[in-house]
Amino acid sequence: MIALQNISKWYGDFQVLKDCSATVDKGQVVVVCGPSGSGKSTLIKCVNGLEAVQQGQIQVDGQEVTSKKTNLTALRSRIGMVFQHFELYPHMTVLENLCLAQEKVLKRSRDEAVSKAEMLIKRVGISEHINKHPSQLSGGQQQRVAIARSLAMDPIAMLFDEPTSALDPEMINEVLDVMVELAKEGMTMMVVTHEMGFAKKVADRVVFMDEGAIVENRPTDDFFGNPESDRARDFLSKILNH
Amino acid sequence: MGEFDFSVITNSLPFLGQGLMLSLWLTLLSIIGGIVLGTLLALARLSGFAPLSLTAAAYVNLIRSVPLILVIFWFYFLVPLALGRPIGSFYSALIAFVLFEAAYYSEIMRAGIQSVRKGQVHAGQSTGLNYWQIQRYVVLPQAFRNMIPILVTQGIILFQDTSLVFVVSLRDFMTASSIVARTEGRLVEMYLFAALVYFVICFSGSLYVRRLNKRMAT
Ligand SMILES: Nc1ncnc2c1ncn2[C@@H]1O[C@H](COP(=O)(O)OP(=O)(O)OP(=O)(O)O)[C@@H](O)[C@H]1O
Ligand SMILES: [Mg+2]
């Protein structure tokens, strides 16, 4: 479903991504972790072309993200993305947030868009807030709205960039629960997160990054059971014992 | 000089009112036109496409370095030449104001657009919205809202600047006041009154801006 082949990226002289390769098969969940600044956000933004790469190829659902011939806008509409800071549209209500792209991109009628939005908002458990603005919701609620906004597009895969790291601890689980449920339904997911409990529960593979390179890319049990590199071992001991 | 006689004002209210309407109407249309054109200029400048952004930057810098009165003159003489027929002082003044103010509004809108987080654009892109849809539904509404106080302040300046249209013999509020002052020989009363009207309008605008700022700060 998602294939990254030897991608490299530079900001000026600084190389953020170093020859990274990874795949996410249909229905798989891949967790990406690693220290701050290791390039996780950059990597995941390359998948739907929000960031351009200078070398290597990226395919999503058989289409070349990196090719000029690809209709990137159309491809993006089929890949959901959830951000660390939610990025809900603050000037719109929850309902409008969910309807905008449905109507403008998928050309759904107002009624179709609204009923889809209502269904998804109910599913993430915030029906009573559907006519509020994002600023009136808690962080956990906002992130669930953001997930619903992505799901409204009927995505073939979902990308998450640290979806819980801006949340107060007591709100993390309400978001993770939604993600676990999605994973169990068979959604293809690539998730940047430090929530190792989530990784153990649903991830098929774990990708560990350091200084722009993919240091480990292994089945979840192997990664946690016996990490190969010192850096991953070090990272795990820090994150699991805090 | 004798005593003050404020009856000249009440007697010529309809005449002054017409002048005021012209000033306000010209201000309103120029604000709308200036913001629309200014927003397009701001988008051009931020487009990342060099020919477009350089052209927009050159335009903005050129306009900002000439006096408004000169621009009003230019268009009064140039537009009829370009079109081959006269379009009247009002429209030539309006075009001049829109083109002039657009340079200032574009700087304001540019700051407004830059005040919108990059993540908002990413969110729009990731749902498949195209560039224009993202600007139209996501970025510009927020940019505009963040900049309302400054846009209104610029509108107040614009309102004061409309008094320059006397150079193309348009009868705005200031010109109307001068005419009454001279024909009736009541300079002091009329100019006091004119100052009062400008003060009231501009000061209420400023109060409105202050209230907006307070509301946005909380
Ligand atoms: N636009 C940019 N220009 C220059 N350098 C950048 C830019 N964006 C990111 N970087 C640098 O690239 C590196 C990787 O950034 P990235 O955000 O991908 O890291 P990350 O692994 O997601 O970190 P975090 O855990 O803090 O989110 C960092 O060193 C960062 O400073
Ligand atoms: Mg990051």
Short mmCIF file of C-alpha atoms and ligand atoms in Angstrom, two decimals:
data_model
loop_
_atom_site.label_atom_id
_atom_site.label_comp_id
_atom_site.label_asym_id
_atom_site.label_seq_id
_atom_site.Cartn_x
_atom_site.Cartn_y
_atom_site.Cartn_z
CA MET A 1 0.00 0.00 0.00
CA ILE A 2 2.74 2.46 1.03
CA ALA A 3 6.30 1.95 -0.17
CA LEU A 4 9.24 4.24 0.48
CA GLN A 5 12.33 3.40 -1.55
CA ASN A 6 15.67 4.93 -0.62
CA ILE A 7 14.36 8.41 0.01
CA SER A 8 16.70 11.23 0.98
CA LYS A 9 15.90 14.82 1.75
CA TRP A 10 17.97 17.89 2.55
CA TYR A 11 17.22 21.26 4.09
CA GLY A 12 20.09 23.21 2.59
CA ASP A 13 23.21 21.37 3.68
CA PHE A 14 21.43 19.51 6.42
CA GLN A 15 20.26 16.01 5.50
CA VAL A 16 16.99 15.26 7.33
CA LEU A 17 16.31 11.89 5.71
CA LYS A 18 19.06 9.46 4.82
CA ASP A 19 18.24 6.75 2.35
CA CYS A 20 15.06 5.60 4.11
CA SER A 21 13.14 2.55 2.92
CA ALA A 22 10.02 1.05 4.44
CA THR A 23 6.71 -0.46 3.41
CA VAL A 24 3.26 -0.61 4.91
CA ASP A 25 1.09 -3.37 3.48
CA LYS A 26 -2.65 -3.16 3.18
CA GLY A 27 -4.28 -3.51 6.58
CA GLN A 28 -0.99 -3.19 8.42
CA VAL A 29 -0.15 -0.82 11.25
CA VAL A 30 3.40 0.50 11.32
CA VAL A 31 4.60 2.60 14.23
CA VAL A 32 7.46 5.04 13.70
CA CYS A 33 9.42 6.14 16.75
CA GLY A 34 12.73 7.72 17.58
CA PRO A 35 14.25 10.66 19.43
CA SER A 36 13.17 14.24 18.85
CA GLY A 37 14.56 15.69 15.64
CA SER A 38 15.23 12.30 14.10
CA GLY A 39 13.03 13.09 11.08
CA LYS A 40 9.82 11.22 11.89
CA SER A 41 7.49 14.08 11.00
CA THR A 42 9.42 14.79 7.85
CA LEU A 43 9.25 11.14 6.81
CA ILE A 44 5.51 10.84 7.30
CA LYS A 45 4.82 14.11 5.49
CA CYS A 46 6.71 12.77 2.50
CA VAL A 47 4.23 9.93 2.19
CA ASN A 48 1.44 12.21 0.95
CA GLY A 49 3.78 14.72 -0.64
CA LEU A 50 3.40 17.51 1.92
CA GLU A 51 7.18 17.51 1.88
CA ALA A 52 9.14 16.84 -1.28
CA VAL A 53 12.07 14.46 -1.40
CA GLN A 54 15.20 14.99 -3.47
CA GLN A 55 16.02 11.34 -3.96
CA GLY A 56 14.15 8.07 -3.99
CA GLN A 57 10.64 6.97 -4.78
CA ILE A 58 7.38 6.82 -2.86
CA GLN A 59 4.39 4.79 -3.97
CA VAL A 60 0.96 4.85 -2.44
CA ASP A 61 -1.66 2.45 -3.75
CA GLY A 62 0.48 1.89 -6.84
CA GLN A 63 0.79 5.59 -7.65
CA GLU A 64 4.07 7.49 -7.64
CA VAL A 65 3.89 10.34 -5.13
CA THR A 66 7.22 11.57 -6.40
CA SER A 67 6.23 11.68 -10.08
CA LYS A 68 5.15 14.95 -11.65
CA LYS A 69 2.48 13.11 -13.64
CA THR A 70 0.61 12.01 -10.57
CA ASN A 71 -2.40 14.06 -9.56
CA LEU A 72 -1.15 14.66 -6.05
CA THR A 73 -4.28 16.47 -4.90
CA ALA A 74 -6.47 13.55 -5.85
CA LEU A 75 -4.11 11.06 -4.23
CA ARG A 76 -4.00 13.09 -1.02
CA SER A 77 -7.76 13.08 -0.75
CA ARG A 78 -7.54 9.30 -0.34
CA ILE A 79 -4.93 9.36 2.44
CA GLY A 80 -6.05 10.64 5.83
CA MET A 81 -3.66 12.60 8.01
CA VAL A 82 -3.83 13.51 11.68
CA PHE A 83 -1.50 16.11 13.16
CA GLN A 84 0.10 16.70 16.52
CA HIS A 85 -1.71 20.02 16.94
CA PHE A 86 -5.04 18.81 15.48
CA GLU A 87 -5.17 21.58 12.87
CA LEU A 88 -8.93 21.84 12.94
CA TYR A 89 -10.19 24.93 11.17
CA PRO A 90 -10.83 27.33 14.07
CA HIS A 91 -13.34 29.52 12.21
CA MET A 92 -15.66 26.61 11.43
CA THR A 93 -17.86 24.43 13.58
CA VAL A 94 -17.09 20.75 14.06
CA LEU A 95 -19.72 19.90 11.45
CA GLU A 96 -18.27 22.34 8.90
CA ASN A 97 -14.80 20.95 9.55
CA LEU A 98 -16.07 17.53 8.55
CA CYS A 99 -18.11 18.68 5.57
CA LEU A 100 -15.67 21.02 3.79
CA ALA A 101 -13.55 18.53 1.86
CA GLN A 102 -16.44 16.09 1.42
CA GLU A 103 -18.33 18.76 -0.49
CA LYS A 104 -15.46 20.53 -2.25
CA VAL A 105 -13.31 17.52 -3.11
CA LEU A 106 -15.63 14.53 -3.25
CA LYS A 107 -18.54 16.68 -4.47
CA ARG A 108 -20.95 15.09 -2.05
CA SER A 109 -24.27 16.85 -1.59
CA ARG A 110 -24.81 18.79 1.61
CA ASP A 111 -27.14 16.09 2.93
CA GLU A 112 -24.73 13.26 2.19
CA ALA A 113 -21.85 15.16 3.77
CA VAL A 114 -23.85 16.02 6.87
CA SER A 115 -25.10 12.49 7.43
CA LYS A 116 -21.61 11.09 6.98
CA ALA A 117 -20.27 13.70 9.42
CA GLU A 118 -22.96 12.93 11.98
CA MET A 119 -22.25 9.22 11.74
CA LEU A 120 -18.51 9.69 12.28
CA ILE A 121 -18.90 12.24 15.06
CA LYS A 122 -21.14 9.81 16.84
CA ARG A 123 -18.59 7.09 16.36
CA VAL A 124 -15.84 9.14 18.02
CA GLY A 125 -18.25 10.02 20.78
CA ILE A 126 -18.81 13.77 20.50
CA SER A 127 -22.26 14.10 18.97
CA GLU A 128 -23.35 16.70 21.50
CA HIS A 129 -20.56 19.08 20.37
CA ILE A 130 -21.15 18.94 16.63
CA ASN A 131 -22.19 22.59 16.35
CA LYS A 132 -19.42 23.97 18.55
CA HIS A 133 -16.19 25.54 17.42
CA PRO A 134 -12.94 23.64 18.04
CA SER A 135 -11.76 26.09 20.70
CA GLN A 136 -14.74 25.06 22.85
CA LEU A 137 -13.54 21.45 22.97
CA SER A 138 -10.82 19.75 25.00
CA GLY A 139 -7.65 18.60 23.27
CA GLY A 140 -8.75 14.99 23.27
CA GLN A 141 -12.09 15.91 21.74
CA GLN A 142 -10.41 18.06 19.11
CA GLN A 143 -8.13 15.24 18.10
CA ARG A 144 -11.08 12.86 17.79
CA VAL A 145 -12.78 15.41 15.56
CA ALA A 146 -9.62 15.59 13.47
CA ILE A 147 -9.65 11.82 13.06
CA ALA A 148 -13.30 11.93 12.06
CA ARG A 149 -12.53 14.68 9.55
CA SER A 150 -9.99 12.40 7.88
CA LEU A 151 -12.31 9.40 7.97
CA ALA A 152 -15.05 11.41 6.28
CA MET A 153 -13.01 11.15 3.08
CA ASP A 154 -13.13 7.33 3.18
CA PRO A 155 -9.34 7.08 3.15
CA ILE A 156 -7.48 3.99 1.99
CA ALA A 157 -4.77 4.67 4.58
CA MET A 158 -4.22 6.95 7.55
CA LEU A 159 -1.09 8.82 8.64
CA PHE A 160 -0.70 10.00 12.24
CA ASP A 161 2.03 12.40 13.37
CA GLU A 162 2.28 12.20 17.17
CA PRO A 163 -1.49 12.39 17.62
CA THR A 164 -1.35 12.30 21.42
CA SER A 165 1.81 14.18 22.31
CA ALA A 166 0.08 17.56 22.66
CA LEU A 167 -2.58 16.10 24.97
CA ASP A 168 -2.92 16.11 28.73
CA PRO A 169 -2.24 12.59 30.03
CA GLU A 170 -5.84 11.91 30.99
CA MET A 171 -6.96 12.51 27.41
CA ILE A 172 -4.49 10.28 25.65
CA ASN A 173 -6.49 7.11 25.98
CA GLU A 174 -9.70 8.45 24.51
CA VAL A 175 -7.75 9.16 21.31
CA LEU A 176 -5.77 5.92 21.37
CA ASP A 177 -9.00 3.96 21.80
CA VAL A 178 -10.33 5.39 18.55
CA MET A 179 -7.07 4.51 16.82
CA VAL A 180 -7.02 0.97 18.19
CA GLU A 181 -10.54 0.46 16.95
CA LEU A 182 -9.55 1.72 13.50
CA ALA A 183 -6.59 -0.64 13.43
CA LYS A 184 -8.77 -3.58 14.39
CA GLU A 185 -11.14 -2.76 11.56
CA GLY A 186 -8.26 -3.23 9.17
CA MET A 187 -7.28 0.34 8.39
CA THR A 188 -3.80 0.71 6.93
CA MET A 189 -1.97 3.01 9.31
CA MET A 190 1.40 4.67 9.66
CA VAL A 191 1.71 6.17 13.12
CA VAL A 192 4.47 8.34 14.54
CA THR A 193 4.10 7.94 18.29
CA HIS A 194 5.90 7.34 21.53
CA GLU A 195 2.97 5.41 22.96
CA MET A 196 4.64 2.04 23.19
CA GLY A 197 1.55 0.46 24.73
CA PHE A 198 -0.32 1.31 21.55
CA ALA A 199 2.50 -0.10 19.44
CA LYS A 200 2.52 -3.38 21.36
CA LYS A 201 -1.21 -3.70 21.10
CA VAL A 202 -1.79 -3.09 17.38
CA ALA A 203 1.43 -2.52 15.43
CA ASP A 204 2.63 -5.13 12.97
CA ARG A 205 6.01 -3.48 12.62
CA VAL A 206 8.02 -0.81 14.37
CA VAL A 207 10.32 1.54 12.54
CA PHE A 208 12.97 3.19 14.69
CA MET A 209 14.65 6.34 13.36
CA ASP A 210 17.71 8.19 14.51
CA GLU A 211 19.40 11.19 12.90
CA GLY A 212 17.39 10.86 9.71
CA ALA A 213 18.05 7.19 9.12
CA ILE A 214 15.86 4.17 9.67
CA VAL A 215 17.90 2.19 12.18
CA GLU A 216 15.44 -0.65 12.78
CA ASN A 217 12.39 -1.84 10.91
CA ARG A 218 11.15 -5.05 12.45
CA PRO A 219 8.08 -6.96 13.58
CA THR A 220 6.75 -5.49 16.82
CA ASP A 221 7.58 -8.44 19.07
CA ASP A 222 11.16 -8.59 17.81
CA PHE A 223 11.64 -4.88 18.27
CA PHE A 224 10.50 -4.90 21.87
CA GLY A 225 11.89 -8.36 22.66
CA ASN A 226 15.40 -7.77 21.49
CA PRO A 227 16.25 -4.49 19.83
CA GLU A 228 19.35 -4.90 17.66
CA SER A 229 20.90 -1.49 17.94
CA ASP A 230 22.24 0.20 21.04
CA ARG A 231 20.41 3.35 20.11
CA ALA A 232 17.02 1.62 20.03
CA ARG A 233 17.77 -0.16 23.29
CA ASP A 234 18.77 3.13 24.85
CA PHE A 235 15.64 4.83 23.50
CA LEU A 236 13.37 2.06 24.76
CA SER A 237 14.85 2.01 28.23
CA LYS A 238 14.31 5.76 28.50
CA ILE A 239 10.78 5.74 27.23
CA LEU A 240 9.54 2.64 29.03
CA ASN A 241 10.98 3.52 32.43
CA HIS A 242 9.87 7.10 32.78
CA MET B 1 -15.74 88.82 12.04
CA GLY B 2 -18.79 89.28 14.27
CA GLU B 3 -20.58 86.51 16.13
CA PHE B 4 -20.64 82.87 15.22
CA ASP B 5 -23.58 81.94 13.07
CA PHE B 6 -24.11 78.23 12.95
CA SER B 7 -27.32 78.51 10.96
CA VAL B 8 -25.22 78.30 7.77
CA ILE B 9 -24.64 74.70 8.68
CA THR B 10 -28.25 73.75 9.20
CA ASN B 11 -29.21 75.61 6.04
CA SER B 12 -26.71 73.75 3.91
CA LEU B 13 -27.11 70.32 5.49
CA PRO B 14 -28.53 68.65 2.35
CA PHE B 15 -25.61 69.96 0.32
CA LEU B 16 -23.08 68.86 2.93
CA GLY B 17 -24.87 65.55 3.28
CA GLN B 18 -24.38 64.86 -0.42
CA GLY B 19 -20.68 65.56 0.00
CA LEU B 20 -20.48 63.25 2.97
CA MET B 21 -22.28 60.50 1.08
CA LEU B 22 -19.76 60.78 -1.73
CA SER B 23 -16.86 60.56 0.74
CA LEU B 24 -18.33 57.55 2.52
CA TRP B 25 -19.32 55.80 -0.69
CA LEU B 26 -15.89 56.33 -2.20
CA THR B 27 -14.30 55.06 1.02
CA LEU B 28 -16.46 51.94 1.15
CA LEU B 29 -15.94 50.99 -2.49
CA SER B 30 -12.21 51.67 -2.26
CA ILE B 31 -11.89 49.55 0.85
CA ILE B 32 -13.66 46.63 -0.81
CA GLY B 33 -11.75 46.97 -4.07
CA GLY B 34 -8.48 47.61 -2.23
CA ILE B 35 -8.85 44.53 -0.06
CA VAL B 36 -9.77 42.28 -2.98
CA LEU B 37 -6.89 43.49 -5.15
CA GLY B 38 -4.57 43.67 -2.14
CA THR B 39 -5.33 40.06 -1.27
CA LEU B 40 -4.54 38.95 -4.81
CA LEU B 41 -1.27 40.90 -4.66
CA ALA B 42 -0.44 39.29 -1.32
CA LEU B 43 -1.11 35.83 -2.74
CA ALA B 44 1.05 36.66 -5.75
CA ARG B 45 3.87 37.80 -3.49
CA LEU B 46 3.68 34.64 -1.42
CA SER B 47 3.21 32.36 -4.42
CA GLY B 48 6.83 31.26 -4.56
CA PHE B 49 6.68 31.74 -8.34
CA ALA B 50 9.38 34.34 -8.94
CA PRO B 51 7.94 36.28 -11.93
CA LEU B 52 4.64 36.68 -10.10
CA SER B 53 6.02 37.57 -6.69
CA LEU B 54 8.60 39.99 -8.09
CA THR B 55 5.98 41.78 -10.18
CA ALA B 56 3.70 42.12 -7.18
CA ALA B 57 6.56 43.33 -4.99
CA ALA B 58 7.60 45.88 -7.60
CA TYR B 59 4.04 47.17 -7.88
CA VAL B 60 3.62 47.50 -4.13
CA ASN B 61 6.93 49.28 -3.70
CA LEU B 62 6.29 51.61 -6.61
CA ILE B 63 2.86 52.65 -5.39
CA ARG B 64 4.06 53.08 -1.85
CA SER B 65 6.70 55.52 -2.94
CA VAL B 66 4.45 57.97 -4.79
CA PRO B 67 1.98 60.39 -3.20
CA LEU B 68 -1.68 59.48 -3.51
CA ILE B 69 -2.54 62.82 -5.07
CA LEU B 70 -0.24 62.02 -7.97
CA VAL B 71 -1.96 58.68 -8.54
CA ILE B 72 -5.34 60.42 -8.54
CA PHE B 73 -4.06 62.82 -11.17
CA TRP B 74 -2.58 60.07 -13.33
CA PHE B 75 -5.76 58.16 -13.51
CA TYR B 76 -7.83 61.22 -14.13
CA PHE B 77 -5.81 61.85 -17.27
CA LEU B 78 -4.69 58.35 -18.20
CA VAL B 79 -7.86 56.30 -17.96
CA PRO B 80 -9.79 58.36 -20.54
CA LEU B 81 -6.77 58.15 -22.83
CA ALA B 82 -6.55 54.39 -22.42
CA LEU B 83 -10.27 53.81 -22.87
CA GLY B 84 -10.75 56.45 -25.52
CA ARG B 85 -13.65 58.02 -23.65
CA PRO B 86 -14.13 59.90 -20.40
CA ILE B 87 -15.38 57.91 -17.43
CA GLY B 88 -15.99 60.76 -15.06
CA SER B 89 -14.12 61.99 -12.04
CA PHE B 90 -15.78 59.60 -9.62
CA TYR B 91 -14.73 56.43 -11.39
CA SER B 92 -11.26 57.64 -12.17
CA ALA B 93 -10.83 58.60 -8.51
CA LEU B 94 -12.22 55.23 -7.45
CA ILE B 95 -9.77 53.37 -9.69
CA ALA B 96 -6.91 55.46 -8.34
CA PHE B 97 -7.91 54.78 -4.75
CA VAL B 98 -8.34 51.05 -5.31
CA LEU B 99 -4.99 50.70 -7.05
CA PHE B 100 -3.29 52.85 -4.43
CA GLU B 101 -4.85 51.32 -1.36
CA ALA B 102 -4.34 47.79 -2.70
CA ALA B 103 -0.61 48.24 -2.15
CA TYR B 104 -1.20 48.96 1.53
CA TYR B 105 -3.87 46.33 1.99
CA SER B 106 -1.63 43.75 0.33
CA GLU B 107 1.00 44.27 3.03
CA ILE B 108 -1.65 43.85 5.70
CA MET B 109 -3.09 40.72 4.10
CA ARG B 110 0.39 39.32 3.59
CA ALA B 111 1.05 39.60 7.32
CA GLY B 112 -2.38 38.08 7.94
CA ILE B 113 -1.72 35.11 5.67
CA GLN B 114 1.63 34.54 7.34
CA SER B 115 -0.07 34.57 10.73
CA VAL B 116 -2.00 31.42 9.80
CA ARG B 117 -0.14 28.30 10.92
CA LYS B 118 1.43 26.18 8.22
CA GLY B 119 -0.31 23.16 9.70
CA GLN B 120 -3.64 24.60 8.56
CA VAL B 121 -2.45 24.43 4.97
CA HIS B 122 -1.19 20.91 5.55
CA ALA B 123 -4.57 19.91 6.94
CA GLY B 124 -6.29 21.28 3.87
CA GLN B 125 -3.83 19.63 1.52
CA SER B 126 -4.14 16.30 3.26
CA THR B 127 -7.88 16.24 2.62
CA GLY B 128 -7.29 16.89 -1.08
CA LEU B 129 -8.29 20.55 -1.23
CA ASN B 130 -6.47 22.39 -3.99
CA TYR B 131 -4.52 25.64 -3.61
CA TRP B 132 -7.45 27.96 -4.29
CA GLN B 133 -9.82 26.03 -2.06
CA ILE B 134 -7.32 26.15 0.79
CA GLN B 135 -6.89 29.91 0.39
CA ARG B 136 -10.60 30.54 0.00
CA TYR B 137 -11.94 28.36 2.83
CA VAL B 138 -9.06 27.90 5.24
CA VAL B 139 -6.35 30.56 5.06
CA LEU B 140 -7.98 33.82 3.97
CA PRO B 141 -10.91 33.75 6.42
CA GLN B 142 -8.44 33.38 9.27
CA ALA B 143 -6.00 35.91 7.82
CA PHE B 144 -8.80 38.40 7.34
CA ARG B 145 -10.13 37.90 10.82
CA ASN B 146 -6.71 38.32 12.41
CA MET B 147 -6.22 41.56 10.51
CA ILE B 148 -9.62 43.23 10.94
CA PRO B 149 -8.35 45.86 13.40
CA ILE B 150 -5.55 46.93 11.08
CA LEU B 151 -7.81 46.80 8.04
CA VAL B 152 -10.26 49.13 9.78
CA THR B 153 -7.46 51.48 10.81
CA GLN B 154 -6.32 51.63 7.20
CA GLY B 155 -9.97 52.34 6.25
CA ILE B 156 -9.98 55.37 8.56
CA ILE B 157 -6.86 56.72 6.87
CA LEU B 158 -8.50 56.08 3.53
CA PHE B 159 -11.57 58.04 4.60
CA GLN B 160 -9.40 61.03 5.45
CA ASP B 161 -7.55 60.69 2.16
CA THR B 162 -10.77 60.96 0.16
CA SER B 163 -10.59 64.71 0.83
CA LEU B 164 -7.92 64.80 -1.89
CA VAL B 165 -10.47 64.25 -4.63
CA PHE B 166 -11.03 67.99 -4.88
CA VAL B 167 -8.11 67.93 -7.35
CA VAL B 168 -10.34 66.22 -9.89
CA SER B 169 -13.22 68.54 -8.90
CA LEU B 170 -15.27 65.93 -7.12
CA ARG B 171 -17.53 67.35 -4.45
CA ASP B 172 -16.69 65.29 -1.36
CA PHE B 173 -17.53 66.41 2.16
CA MET B 174 -14.42 68.58 2.53
CA THR B 175 -14.98 70.26 -0.80
CA ALA B 176 -18.64 70.84 -0.05
CA SER B 177 -17.69 72.39 3.29
CA SER B 178 -15.20 74.72 1.58
CA ILE B 179 -17.77 75.82 -0.95
CA VAL B 180 -20.28 76.67 1.77
CA ALA B 181 -17.59 78.36 3.82
CA ARG B 182 -16.56 80.59 0.96
CA THR B 183 -19.94 81.43 -0.52
CA GLU B 184 -21.47 82.17 2.86
CA GLY B 185 -18.34 83.81 4.23
CA ARG B 186 -18.48 81.60 7.34
CA LEU B 187 -15.07 80.00 7.33
CA VAL B 188 -14.62 79.42 11.05
CA GLU B 189 -18.00 77.79 11.62
CA MET B 190 -17.77 75.58 8.58
CA TYR B 191 -14.24 74.38 9.17
CA LEU B 192 -14.99 73.71 12.83
CA PHE B 193 -18.00 71.72 11.78
CA ALA B 194 -16.02 69.79 9.15
CA ALA B 195 -13.35 68.96 11.69
CA LEU B 196 -16.00 67.77 14.11
CA VAL B 197 -17.57 65.46 11.53
CA TYR B 198 -14.21 63.94 10.57
CA PHE B 199 -13.34 63.59 14.22
CA VAL B 200 -16.57 61.83 15.16
CA ILE B 201 -16.36 59.37 12.27
CA CYS B 202 -12.68 58.56 12.68
CA PHE B 203 -12.81 58.45 16.45
CA SER B 204 -15.71 56.01 16.48
CA GLY B 205 -13.72 53.90 14.04
CA SER B 206 -10.76 53.93 16.42
CA LEU B 207 -12.96 53.03 19.37
CA TYR B 208 -14.31 50.12 17.38
CA VAL B 209 -10.76 48.97 16.63
CA ARG B 210 -9.82 49.24 20.28
CA ARG B 211 -12.81 47.12 21.27
CA LEU B 212 -11.93 44.52 18.63
CA ASN B 213 -8.36 44.38 19.87
CA LYS B 214 -9.51 43.90 23.42
CA ARG B 215 -11.89 41.15 22.41
CA MET B 216 -9.22 39.39 20.37
CA ALA B 217 -6.71 39.59 23.21
CA THR B 218 -8.97 37.66 25.56
N1 LIG C 1 11.64 23.53 7.35
C1 LIG C 1 12.79 23.10 7.92
N2 LIG C 1 13.95 23.72 7.66
C2 LIG C 1 15.11 23.30 8.21
N3 LIG C 1 15.21 22.27 9.05
C3 LIG C 1 14.09 21.62 9.36
C4 LIG C 1 12.81 21.99 8.82
N4 LIG C 1 11.88 21.15 9.32
C5 LIG C 1 12.53 20.30 10.12
N5 LIG C 1 13.84 20.56 10.17
C6 LIG C 1 14.87 19.82 10.92
O1 LIG C 1 14.81 18.49 10.49
C7 LIG C 1 15.00 17.60 11.58
C8 LIG C 1 13.90 16.59 11.63
O2 LIG C 1 12.70 17.24 11.94
P1 LIG C 1 11.36 16.45 12.21
O3 LIG C 1 10.33 17.44 12.58
O4 LIG C 1 11.07 15.56 11.07
O5 LIG C 1 11.76 15.59 13.48
P2 LIG C 1 10.86 14.69 14.40
O6 LIG C 1 11.51 13.36 14.48
O7 LIG C 1 9.45 14.72 13.94
O8 LIG C 1 11.01 15.41 15.80
P3 LIG C 1 9.92 15.65 16.95
O9 LIG C 1 9.90 14.39 17.77
O10 LIG C 1 10.53 16.79 17.71
O11 LIG C 1 8.63 15.97 16.31
C9 LIG C 1 15.12 18.45 12.83
O12 LIG C 1 16.46 18.58 13.16
C10 LIG C 1 14.56 19.79 12.41
O13 LIG C 1 15.20 20.82 13.09
MG MG C 2 7.65 15.54 14.76
#
